Coordinates of C-alpha atoms in Angstrom, one line a residue:
Chain G
M1 CA 20.7 8.4 11.4
T2 CA 22.3 5.2 12.7
D3 CA 20.2 3.4 10.1
F4 CA 21.7 5.6 7.4
F5 CA 25.3 4.6 8.4
R6 CA 24.3 0.9 8.7
R7 CA 22.9 0.9 5.2
Y8 CA 25.7 3.1 3.8
S9 CA 28.3 0.7 5.2
R10 CA 27.1 -2.1 3.0
D11 CA 28.3 -0.1 0.0
K12 CA 32.0 -1.1 -0.2
V13 CA 32.8 1.5 -2.9
G14 CA 31.1 4.2 -1.0
V15 CA 32.9 3.3 2.2
F16 CA 36.3 3.3 0.5
F17 CA 35.9 6.6 -1.2
G18 CA 34.1 8.1 1.8
A19 CA 37.2 7.3 3.8
L20 CA 39.4 8.9 1.1
L21 CA 37.2 12.0 1.2
L22 CA 37.4 12.1 5.0
L23 CA 41.1 11.8 4.7
L24 CA 41.2 14.8 2.3
Y25 CA 39.1 16.8 4.7
G26 CA 41.4 15.7 7.5
V27 CA 44.4 16.9 5.6
A28 CA 42.6 20.2 4.9
L29 CA 41.8 20.8 8.6
T30 CA 45.3 20.0 9.8
A31 CA 47.2 21.5 6.8
Q32 CA 49.1 24.0 9.0
W33 CA 50.7 21.3 11.0
I34 CA 51.3 18.5 8.5
T35 CA 53.1 20.2 5.7
P36 CA 56.7 18.8 5.6
A37 CA 58.1 22.2 4.6
D38 CA 56.9 25.8 4.5
P39 CA 54.7 26.0 1.4
M40 CA 55.5 29.6 0.9
A41 CA 59.3 29.5 1.5
V42 CA 61.2 30.5 -1.6
N43 CA 64.5 28.7 -2.0
L44 CA 66.3 29.8 -5.2
R45 CA 69.1 27.2 -4.8
E46 CA 66.6 24.4 -5.1
V47 CA 64.5 25.4 -8.1
F48 CA 63.0 22.5 -10.2
S49 CA 64.5 19.8 -8.1
P50 CA 62.9 16.5 -9.1
P51 CA 61.1 14.3 -6.5
S52 CA 63.5 13.2 -3.8
A53 CA 63.5 12.1 -0.1
T54 CA 63.4 15.7 1.1
H55 CA 60.9 16.9 -1.5
W56 CA 58.6 13.9 -2.3
L57 CA 56.9 15.7 -5.2
G58 CA 59.8 18.0 -6.2
T59 CA 60.0 21.8 -6.1
D60 CA 58.7 24.5 -8.4
Q61 CA 60.4 27.4 -10.2
F62 CA 60.8 29.2 -6.9
G63 CA 62.1 26.1 -5.1
R64 CA 58.9 25.7 -3.0
D65 CA 58.0 22.3 -1.8
I66 CA 55.2 20.9 -4.1
L67 CA 53.8 18.5 -1.6
S68 CA 53.4 21.2 1.0
R69 CA 51.8 23.4 -1.5
V70 CA 49.4 20.6 -2.5
I71 CA 48.5 20.1 1.1
L72 CA 47.8 23.8 1.7
A73 CA 45.9 24.0 -1.6
T74 CA 43.7 21.2 -0.3
Q75 CA 42.8 23.4 2.6
V76 CA 42.0 26.3 0.4
T77 CA 39.9 24.2 -2.0
V78 CA 37.9 22.5 0.8
K79 CA 37.3 25.8 2.4
V80 CA 36.2 27.6 -0.7
T81 CA 34.0 24.8 -2.1
S82 CA 32.3 23.9 1.2
A83 CA 31.5 27.6 1.8
A84 CA 30.3 27.9 -1.8
C85 CA 28.1 24.8 -1.5
L86 CA 26.7 26.1 1.8
F87 CA 26.0 29.4 0.2
A88 CA 24.2 27.8 -2.7
V89 CA 22.1 25.7 -0.4
L90 CA 21.3 28.5 2.0
T91 CA 20.2 30.8 -0.8
G92 CA 18.6 28.3 -3.2
V93 CA 16.7 26.1 -0.8
P94 CA 14.7 28.8 1.1
I95 CA 13.9 30.6 -2.2
G96 CA 12.8 27.3 -3.8
M97 CA 10.7 26.4 -0.8
F98 CA 9.1 29.8 -0.6
V99 CA 8.2 30.2 -4.3
G100 CA 7.2 26.5 -4.6
Y101 CA 4.8 26.8 -1.7
R102 CA 3.5 30.3 -2.4
G103 CA 3.0 29.9 -6.1
G104 CA 1.5 32.7 -8.2
W105 CA 3.4 35.4 -10.0
I106 CA 6.3 35.3 -7.5
E107 CA 7.0 31.8 -8.5
S108 CA 6.7 32.5 -12.3
V109 CA 9.1 35.4 -12.0
T110 CA 11.6 33.5 -9.9
M111 CA 11.6 30.4 -12.1
R112 CA 12.0 32.4 -15.3
A113 CA 14.9 34.2 -13.6
T114 CA 16.6 30.9 -12.7
D115 CA 15.9 29.6 -16.2
M116 CA 17.8 32.6 -17.5
L117 CA 20.7 32.0 -15.1
L118 CA 20.8 28.3 -16.1
I119 CA 21.2 29.2 -19.8
F120 CA 24.7 30.5 -19.1
P121 CA 27.5 28.0 -18.5
I122 CA 28.2 28.0 -14.8
I123 CA 31.8 29.0 -15.3
M124 CA 30.7 32.0 -17.3
L125 CA 28.5 33.2 -14.5
A126 CA 31.3 32.7 -12.0
I127 CA 33.7 34.6 -14.2
V128 CA 31.3 37.6 -14.3
V129 CA 30.8 37.6 -10.6
V130 CA 34.6 37.3 -9.9
V131 CA 35.3 40.1 -12.3
I132 CA 32.8 42.3 -10.4
S133 CA 33.8 41.2 -6.9
G134 CA 37.5 40.8 -7.5
P135 CA 39.5 37.5 -7.3
T136 CA 39.4 37.1 -3.5
E137 CA 38.4 34.0 -1.6
T138 CA 35.1 35.5 -0.7
G139 CA 34.6 36.5 -4.3
V140 CA 35.1 33.0 -5.5
I141 CA 32.8 31.6 -2.8
V142 CA 30.0 34.0 -3.8
A143 CA 30.6 33.4 -7.5
L144 CA 30.5 29.6 -7.3
G145 CA 27.6 29.7 -4.8
L146 CA 25.5 32.0 -6.9
A147 CA 26.2 30.1 -10.1
Q148 CA 24.9 26.9 -8.5
A149 CA 22.0 28.4 -6.5
P150 CA 19.5 28.3 -9.4
Q151 CA 19.9 24.5 -9.5
F152 CA 18.9 24.3 -5.8
V153 CA 16.0 26.7 -6.4
R154 CA 14.7 24.4 -9.1
I155 CA 15.1 21.1 -7.3
T156 CA 13.7 22.5 -4.0
R157 CA 10.7 24.1 -5.8
G158 CA 10.1 20.8 -7.6
V159 CA 9.9 18.7 -4.4
T160 CA 8.1 21.4 -2.5
L161 CA 5.4 21.4 -5.2
S162 CA 4.8 17.7 -4.8
I163 CA 4.8 17.8 -0.9
K164 CA 2.5 20.8 -0.7
E165 CA -0.2 18.8 -2.3
E166 CA 0.0 16.2 0.4
L167 CA -3.1 16.0 2.6
Y168 CA -1.1 16.5 5.8
V169 CA -0.2 19.9 4.5
E170 CA -3.8 20.8 3.9
A171 CA -4.6 19.3 7.3
A172 CA -2.0 21.6 8.9
I173 CA -3.4 24.6 7.2
A174 CA -6.9 23.6 8.4
A175 CA -5.5 23.4 11.9
G176 CA -4.4 27.0 11.6
S177 CA -0.7 26.7 10.9
G178 CA 1.0 29.7 9.2
W179 CA 3.1 29.3 6.1
L180 CA 6.5 29.6 7.9
H181 CA 5.4 26.8 10.3
I182 CA 4.3 24.7 7.4
L183 CA 7.5 25.2 5.5
A184 CA 9.7 24.4 8.5
R185 CA 7.7 21.6 10.1
H186 CA 5.9 19.9 7.2
I187 CA 7.7 20.6 4.0
W188 CA 11.4 20.8 5.0
P189 CA 11.5 17.4 6.8
N190 CA 10.0 15.8 3.8
I191 CA 12.2 17.3 1.1
S192 CA 15.5 17.3 2.9
T193 CA 16.7 14.0 1.5
P194 CA 16.7 14.9 -2.2
I195 CA 18.4 18.2 -1.3
I196 CA 21.1 16.5 0.7
V197 CA 21.7 14.2 -2.2
Q198 CA 21.9 17.1 -4.6
A199 CA 24.3 18.9 -2.4
T200 CA 26.6 15.9 -2.2
L201 CA 26.4 15.3 -5.9
T202 CA 27.2 19.0 -6.7
L203 CA 30.2 19.1 -4.4
P204 CA 32.6 17.8 -7.1
V205 CA 31.2 20.3 -9.5
F206 CA 32.2 23.0 -7.1
V207 CA 35.7 21.6 -6.8
L208 CA 36.1 21.5 -10.6
N209 CA 34.8 25.0 -11.0
A210 CA 37.0 26.4 -8.2
S211 CA 40.0 24.8 -9.9
A212 CA 38.9 26.0 -13.3
L213 CA 38.6 29.6 -12.0
S214 CA 42.0 29.5 -10.4
Y215 CA 43.5 27.9 -13.5
L216 CA 42.2 30.9 -15.4
G217 CA 43.8 33.2 -12.8
L218 CA 40.4 34.3 -11.4
G219 CA 40.6 32.2 -8.3
V220 CA 42.6 32.6 -5.1
Q221 CA 45.6 34.7 -6.0
P222 CA 49.3 33.6 -5.7
P223 CA 51.2 33.0 -3.6
T224 CA 48.4 31.1 -1.9
P225 CA 48.4 27.8 -3.7
E226 CA 45.3 26.3 -5.4
W227 CA 45.2 23.2 -7.5
G228 CA 44.1 24.9 -10.7
Q229 CA 46.6 27.7 -10.4
M230 CA 49.4 25.1 -9.7
L231 CA 48.4 23.2 -12.8
N232 CA 48.5 26.4 -14.8
E233 CA 52.1 27.0 -13.6
A234 CA 53.0 23.4 -14.1
K235 CA 51.9 23.4 -17.8
D236 CA 54.5 26.1 -18.5
H237 CA 57.3 23.7 -17.4
L238 CA 55.8 20.6 -18.8
I239 CA 59.0 19.7 -20.8
N240 CA 61.7 20.5 -18.2
A241 CA 59.8 19.6 -15.0
P242 CA 56.9 17.3 -15.8
Y243 CA 56.7 16.1 -12.2
L244 CA 55.2 19.4 -11.2
I245 CA 51.8 18.4 -12.6
V246 CA 51.5 15.2 -10.7
G247 CA 50.7 16.5 -7.2
P248 CA 47.9 18.9 -8.0
A249 CA 46.4 16.8 -10.7
A250 CA 46.3 13.7 -8.5
A251 CA 44.8 15.6 -5.6
L252 CA 42.1 17.1 -7.9
V253 CA 41.3 13.7 -9.5
I254 CA 41.1 12.0 -6.1
F255 CA 38.9 14.7 -4.6
V256 CA 36.4 14.8 -7.5
L257 CA 36.3 11.1 -7.9
S258 CA 35.7 10.5 -4.2
A259 CA 33.1 13.2 -3.9
N260 CA 31.2 11.8 -7.0
L261 CA 31.2 8.3 -5.8
V262 CA 30.3 9.3 -2.2
G263 CA 27.4 11.3 -3.7
D264 CA 26.2 8.3 -5.6
A265 CA 26.5 6.1 -2.6
V266 CA 24.5 8.6 -0.5
Q267 CA 21.9 8.8 -3.1
E268 CA 21.5 5.1 -3.2
T269 CA 21.3 4.9 0.5
L270 CA 18.8 7.6 1.0
N271 CA 16.6 6.9 -2.0
P272 CA 14.5 3.7 -1.5
K273 CA 13.3 3.9 -5.1
L274 CA 16.8 3.3 -6.5
K275 CA 17.2 -0.5 -6.9
K276 CA 20.3 -2.0 -5.5
R277 CA 22.4 -3.0 -8.5
K278 CA 24.1 -5.7 -6.6
Chain K
M1 CA -34.8 22.9 13.3
A2 CA -32.6 25.8 14.3
A3 CA -34.7 28.1 16.4
A4 CA -31.8 29.6 18.3
E5 CA -29.1 31.6 16.7
P6 CA -27.2 29.5 14.2
L7 CA -23.5 28.7 14.6
I8 CA -22.7 29.1 11.0
E9 CA -24.7 30.3 8.1
V10 CA -23.8 29.8 4.5
K11 CA -25.7 32.2 2.2
G12 CA -25.7 32.0 -1.6
L13 CA -22.3 30.5 -1.7
K14 CA -20.8 30.2 -5.2
V15 CA -17.4 28.7 -5.8
H16 CA -16.2 28.6 -9.4
F17 CA -13.0 27.1 -10.8
H18 CA -11.5 29.0 -13.6
T19 CA -9.6 26.4 -15.6
E20 CA -8.4 26.3 -19.2
D21 CA -11.3 24.1 -20.1
G22 CA -13.8 26.7 -18.9
V23 CA -15.4 27.7 -15.7
A24 CA -16.5 24.8 -13.4
L25 CA -19.5 25.8 -11.2
A26 CA -18.4 23.5 -8.3
V27 CA -20.7 25.2 -5.8
D28 CA -23.4 27.2 -7.4
G29 CA -25.6 28.9 -4.9
V30 CA -25.8 27.0 -1.7
D31 CA -27.6 28.1 1.5
F32 CA -27.7 26.3 4.8
S33 CA -27.1 26.9 8.4
I34 CA -26.0 24.8 11.4
A35 CA -27.1 25.4 14.9
P36 CA -24.7 24.9 17.8
E37 CA -24.3 21.2 18.8
R38 CA -26.2 19.9 15.8
T39 CA -25.0 17.7 13.0
L40 CA -25.7 18.5 9.4
G41 CA -25.2 15.8 6.9
V42 CA -24.3 16.7 3.4
V43 CA -25.0 13.9 0.9
G44 CA -24.3 13.6 -2.8
E45 CA -22.4 11.9 -5.5
S46 CA -18.7 12.5 -6.2
G47 CA -18.2 15.9 -7.8
C48 CA -21.4 17.5 -6.5
G49 CA -19.6 20.2 -4.5
K50 CA -19.7 18.7 -1.0
S51 CA -16.0 18.9 -0.4
V52 CA -15.6 22.3 -2.1
T53 CA -18.3 23.7 0.3
A54 CA -16.3 22.3 3.2
R55 CA -13.1 23.7 2.0
A56 CA -14.7 27.1 1.4
I57 CA -15.8 27.2 5.0
M58 CA -12.2 26.5 6.1
G59 CA -10.9 29.1 3.7
L60 CA -9.0 26.5 1.8
I61 CA -10.1 27.3 -1.8
E62 CA -7.0 27.6 -3.8
P63 CA -6.6 29.1 -7.3
P64 CA -7.9 28.4 -9.9
G65 CA -10.9 28.1 -7.5
R66 CA -12.5 31.3 -6.2
I67 CA -15.5 32.2 -4.0
E68 CA -17.5 34.2 -6.5
Q69 CA -20.4 35.1 -4.3
G70 CA -22.0 34.5 -1.0
E71 CA -21.3 34.8 2.7
I72 CA -20.1 32.3 5.2
L73 CA -21.1 33.8 8.5
L74 CA -19.5 32.4 11.6
H75 CA -21.4 33.5 14.7
G76 CA -19.0 33.9 17.6
P77 CA -19.1 35.5 21.0
D78 CA -17.5 38.6 19.5
G79 CA -20.0 39.0 16.7
I80 CA -20.3 37.6 13.2
V81 CA -17.4 37.0 10.9
D82 CA -17.8 36.5 7.1
I83 CA -15.2 33.8 6.3
A84 CA -15.8 34.2 2.6
G85 CA -14.5 37.7 2.9
L86 CA -11.3 36.9 4.8
D87 CA -7.8 36.7 3.2
P88 CA -7.2 32.9 3.0
R89 CA -3.6 33.5 4.0
G90 CA -4.3 36.1 6.6
A91 CA -4.1 35.9 10.4
E92 CA -7.8 36.1 11.1
I93 CA -8.7 32.9 9.2
R94 CA -5.7 31.2 10.9
D95 CA -7.2 32.0 14.3
I96 CA -10.5 30.5 13.2
R97 CA -9.0 27.4 11.8
G98 CA -8.3 24.8 14.5
T99 CA -10.0 26.8 17.3
E100 CA -13.4 27.7 15.9
I101 CA -13.6 25.2 13.1
A102 CA -11.6 22.1 12.7
M103 CA -11.5 19.6 9.9
I104 CA -10.9 15.9 9.4
F105 CA -10.2 14.3 6.1
Q106 CA -11.1 11.3 4.1
E107 CA -7.7 9.7 3.9
P108 CA -6.3 9.0 7.4
M109 CA -3.3 7.4 5.6
T110 CA -2.0 10.6 4.2
S111 CA -3.4 13.3 6.5
L112 CA -0.7 12.8 9.1
N113 CA 2.8 13.8 8.4
P114 CA 4.9 10.6 8.1
V115 CA 8.0 12.0 9.6
F116 CA 6.6 13.1 13.0
K117 CA 5.3 11.1 16.0
I118 CA 1.6 11.4 16.2
G119 CA 1.8 12.8 19.7
D120 CA 4.1 15.6 18.6
Q121 CA 1.7 16.5 15.8
I122 CA -1.2 16.9 18.3
V123 CA 1.1 18.9 20.6
E124 CA 1.9 21.2 17.6
A125 CA -1.8 21.7 16.9
I126 CA -2.4 22.6 20.6
L127 CA 0.6 25.0 20.7
L128 CA -0.5 26.8 17.6
H129 CA -3.5 28.2 19.4
E130 CA -2.9 28.0 23.1
N131 CA -0.3 29.3 25.5
L132 CA 0.8 26.2 27.2
S133 CA 4.2 24.7 28.0
R134 CA 5.3 21.8 26.0
S135 CA 4.8 19.4 28.9
Q136 CA 1.3 20.7 29.5
A137 CA 0.4 20.3 25.9
R138 CA 1.9 16.8 26.0
E139 CA -0.4 15.9 28.9
R140 CA -3.4 17.3 27.0
A141 CA -2.4 15.3 23.9
I142 CA -2.3 12.1 25.9
D143 CA -5.7 12.9 27.4
L144 CA -7.1 13.5 23.9
L145 CA -5.6 10.2 22.6
A146 CA -7.3 8.5 25.5
A147 CA -10.6 10.4 24.8
V148 CA -10.7 9.1 21.2
G149 CA -10.3 5.6 22.4
I150 CA -6.6 4.9 21.6
P151 CA -5.4 2.2 24.0
M152 CA -2.2 2.9 25.9
P153 CA -2.1 6.6 24.9
R154 CA 1.2 7.2 26.6
Q155 CA 3.0 4.7 24.4
R156 CA 1.1 5.6 21.3
F157 CA 2.2 9.2 21.7
D158 CA 5.6 8.2 20.5
H159 CA 4.4 6.2 17.5
F160 CA 4.8 7.2 14.0
P161 CA 1.8 7.3 11.7
H162 CA 3.0 4.2 9.8
Q163 CA 2.8 2.2 13.0
L164 CA -0.9 2.8 13.4
S165 CA -3.8 1.2 11.5
G166 CA -6.2 3.3 9.5
G167 CA -8.8 3.5 12.2
M168 CA -6.2 4.5 14.8
R169 CA -4.9 7.2 12.5
Q170 CA -8.4 8.6 12.0
R171 CA -8.8 8.6 15.7
A172 CA -5.5 10.5 16.0
M173 CA -6.8 12.9 13.4
I174 CA -10.0 13.4 15.4
A175 CA -7.9 13.9 18.6
M176 CA -5.9 16.6 16.7
A177 CA -9.1 18.2 15.4
M178 CA -10.6 18.3 18.9
S179 CA -7.5 19.6 20.5
C180 CA -8.6 23.2 20.8
N181 CA -12.3 22.5 21.4
P182 CA -13.7 23.7 18.1
R183 CA -17.3 24.7 17.9
L184 CA -17.7 23.3 14.4
L185 CA -16.1 20.1 13.2
I186 CA -16.1 19.5 9.5
A187 CA -15.8 15.8 8.6
D188 CA -15.1 15.3 5.0
E189 CA -16.0 11.6 4.3
P190 CA -14.1 10.6 7.5
T191 CA -15.1 6.9 7.3
T192 CA -15.0 6.3 3.5
A193 CA -11.5 4.8 3.6
L194 CA -12.1 2.6 6.6
D195 CA -13.5 -0.9 7.0
V196 CA -17.1 -1.2 7.9
T197 CA -16.4 -2.3 11.5
I198 CA -14.0 0.5 12.0
Q199 CA -16.4 2.9 10.4
A200 CA -19.0 2.1 13.0
Q201 CA -16.5 2.6 15.8
V202 CA -15.3 5.9 14.5
L203 CA -18.9 7.1 14.0
D204 CA -19.8 6.1 17.6
L205 CA -16.7 8.0 18.7
M206 CA -17.8 11.1 16.8
N207 CA -21.2 10.9 18.3
A208 CA -19.8 10.6 21.8
L209 CA -17.4 13.4 21.3
R210 CA -20.1 15.6 20.0
R211 CA -21.9 15.3 23.3
D212 CA -18.7 15.7 25.4
F213 CA -17.3 18.6 23.5
N214 CA -20.6 20.3 22.5
T215 CA -19.4 20.5 19.0
A216 CA -21.5 21.0 15.9
I217 CA -20.6 18.7 13.0
L218 CA -20.8 19.2 9.3
F219 CA -20.7 15.7 8.1
I220 CA -20.0 15.0 4.4
T221 CA -20.5 11.6 3.0
H222 CA -22.0 9.8 0.1
D223 CA -23.2 7.0 2.4
L224 CA -26.8 7.4 3.4
G225 CA -26.5 4.8 6.0
V226 CA -23.9 6.9 7.8
I227 CA -26.1 9.9 7.5
A228 CA -29.0 8.1 9.1
G229 CA -26.9 7.3 12.1
M230 CA -25.1 10.6 12.5
A231 CA -27.1 13.6 11.2
D232 CA -29.9 15.7 12.7
D233 CA -30.5 17.5 9.5
V234 CA -29.7 16.5 5.9
V235 CA -28.8 18.4 2.9
V236 CA -28.7 16.7 -0.5
M237 CA -26.5 18.3 -3.1
Y238 CA -26.4 17.7 -6.8
L239 CA -24.2 19.5 -9.3
G240 CA -23.2 22.3 -6.9
K241 CA -26.8 23.0 -5.7
I242 CA -28.9 21.9 -2.8
V243 CA -31.8 19.9 -4.2
E244 CA -33.4 18.9 -0.9
S245 CA -33.0 19.7 2.8
A246 CA -34.9 18.3 5.7
P247 CA -34.5 16.8 9.2
V248 CA -33.1 13.3 9.0
R249 CA -36.3 11.3 9.8
E250 CA -38.3 13.4 7.4
I251 CA -36.0 12.9 4.5
F252 CA -35.8 9.1 5.0
R253 CA -39.5 8.8 5.3
H254 CA -40.6 11.2 2.7
P255 CA -37.9 11.9 0.2
K256 CA -39.4 14.5 -2.2
H257 CA -36.8 15.2 -4.8
P258 CA -36.4 12.4 -7.5
Y259 CA -32.7 12.5 -6.9
T260 CA -33.1 11.8 -3.2
Q261 CA -35.6 9.1 -4.0
G262 CA -33.0 7.6 -6.5
L263 CA -30.4 7.6 -3.8
M264 CA -32.7 5.9 -1.4
G265 CA -33.6 3.4 -4.0
S266 CA -30.0 2.4 -4.4
I267 CA -29.6 1.3 -0.8
P268 CA -29.9 -2.4 -0.2
S269 CA -32.5 -3.1 2.5
L270 CA -32.1 -5.8 5.1
T271 CA -35.8 -6.6 5.3
D272 CA -36.9 -7.1 1.7
W273 CA -33.9 -8.7 0.2
G274 CA -34.6 -10.7 -2.8
A275 CA -38.0 -9.0 -3.1
R276 CA -36.7 -6.2 -5.3
R277 CA -33.7 -5.3 -7.4
L278 CA -31.6 -2.3 -6.5
T279 CA -32.4 0.6 -8.7
A280 CA -29.6 2.7 -10.0
I281 CA -29.9 6.3 -11.1
E282 CA -29.5 6.3 -14.9
G283 CA -26.6 8.2 -16.4
V284 CA -23.8 10.1 -14.8
V285 CA -23.4 13.5 -13.2
P286 CA -23.0 16.0 -16.0
S287 CA -19.8 17.9 -16.3
P288 CA -19.7 21.0 -14.1
F289 CA -18.3 22.8 -17.1
A290 CA -21.5 22.3 -19.1
H291 CA -23.8 25.0 -17.8
A292 CA -27.0 23.7 -19.2
Q293 CA -30.3 25.5 -18.8
G294 CA -32.9 24.1 -16.4
C295 CA -32.7 21.6 -13.6
G296 CA -29.3 19.9 -13.4
F297 CA -31.0 16.6 -12.7
A298 CA -33.5 16.7 -15.6
P299 CA -31.4 14.6 -18.0
R300 CA -31.4 11.7 -15.5
C301 CA -34.8 12.3 -13.9
P302 CA -37.6 9.7 -14.5
H303 CA -40.2 12.4 -13.9
A304 CA -38.6 15.2 -16.0
M305 CA -41.2 17.5 -17.5
E306 CA -40.9 20.0 -20.2
V307 CA -40.5 22.9 -17.7
C308 CA -37.5 21.2 -16.1
R309 CA -35.4 21.7 -19.1
R310 CA -36.2 25.3 -19.4
R311 CA -36.0 26.6 -15.9
S312 CA -34.1 25.7 -12.8
P313 CA -36.5 25.1 -9.8
D314 CA -36.1 27.1 -6.6
L315 CA -35.8 25.5 -3.2
L316 CA -39.3 25.7 -1.8
K317 CA -41.0 24.4 1.3
V318 CA -42.7 21.0 0.9
G319 CA -43.2 20.0 4.5
P320 CA -42.2 21.0 8.1
G321 CA -38.6 22.0 7.9
H322 CA -38.4 20.3 4.6
T323 CA -37.5 22.0 1.3
A324 CA -37.0 20.6 -2.2
A325 CA -36.0 22.1 -5.5
C326 CA -38.3 20.3 -7.8
F327 CA -41.3 21.3 -10.1
L328 CA -43.1 18.1 -9.1
H329 CA -43.9 19.7 -5.8
Q330 CA -44.5 23.2 -7.0
A331 CA -47.4 24.8 -8.6
A332 CA -46.7 25.0 -12.4
P333 CA -45.5 28.5 -13.2

């Protein structure tokens, strides 16, 4: 673990964007206390006020402070995407490990099912789930998680297939280990790295999809702010109040960019086969 | 030979692999038995079914392979179990693996999990089958490491596999295999991947352990020199069949089957060096997919007769405890 951080710290880009990502998570965790104004407070005397000393990013059509709303939206996004990512990992990885190790018809059926799910664009799947479950926070989490879970099933199955051919797995069977023991003690420790990398690399996809859903009105419902939904409102006032778009757009870009670059850096750190480009 | 009750009996074992290219008769009717505390050596070229036989005994045959026929009878204190009839994923075979029968493999480099300390791997093997506390299991593991001749076992306990040499790893594997006092140890070419000096040490170790633990050994190798030093009885396999079976002295003095004679002829001798060239057996092992009529060795046999290409010879007695499957030693039918 310390070795991981030592090697990671050599990657300057990774360190910078890692710090940025941590900052965003810090903002998300402390959102309640650091918002300069109440993000929900309507003030009809201050609608569409441009950025100023009191409202750094201006106010929207209800006079709500944009900066405060962006901060609260960060919390919502981080919560939803982290939970969805966890959901995808916790469903996809065990299924992938089980079918990969077990093989046979269970594997064929599962893999064809994931193939079918992978045919649909992720956002389509998510829309279907949200339509069924309703546009609640939990609904969005389940939708995004389920939409990404097939990816994790596939990747996990792939690495499980290669590890289960290792002689030490056969040696463990020959020593009398049961399948659960083999999955937990022999397969998982040897496949965790690519899965951690995959989870980090998919995080920005979750963020984009969460924003896309809420842009379409299928995400977290107003008045709770979310970046996509704020962007959707901002586009209606693009001519008279163009500054509305700056806050949520910048937050989204920074989050996705940081998460992507951190994912790359983690992959380079954990995967000895990737040659250092520098 | 085995006068008392055998420990394990393999009867008419057939393991076939159903692949897209056809059916491979990897093991095609094999009978042998091992008495308690004896060592049976199985010799043969690559692809003759040695390892598949071993895996069948462990219940490790995976699809597309399948035990088509035969019995693998394990004689235990509670009666006889037919391993061939057990569910390879079931609980019964799991209780046999590790406790009754243990196995060590050819590649010590890859048969230990790279992410765990070797001590912890041995502890796991112990805890799988015995109700011990972790610290008791740890003490047992350290004792085992000492018993297999690993110096400073307490320190080595916390080493990862990559920190050990090949010979040390094979010793650790042996320690793991012996952890629950198995009655039969299957050694699948345990010394093939090791240097000759290390080979000798590991073989000495196995011989010593056999005495200390009263374990029977099924020793698979293609190295006749190793067989001479290890085995009590020898079985020679060719193309999924046993072609000759005899006590070790008998087979080295009077090899009957032309294949065994060929194998003997390809060993360099220390005493008559220069006096003769090594002879090689002509040709290669036929594909197990080609189910030709007659004796499998006939195409390569210097003594092949007309009958050899028509019929497959049975394993018949040719001496005391000595059987061979060859028409040369049988009255013409």
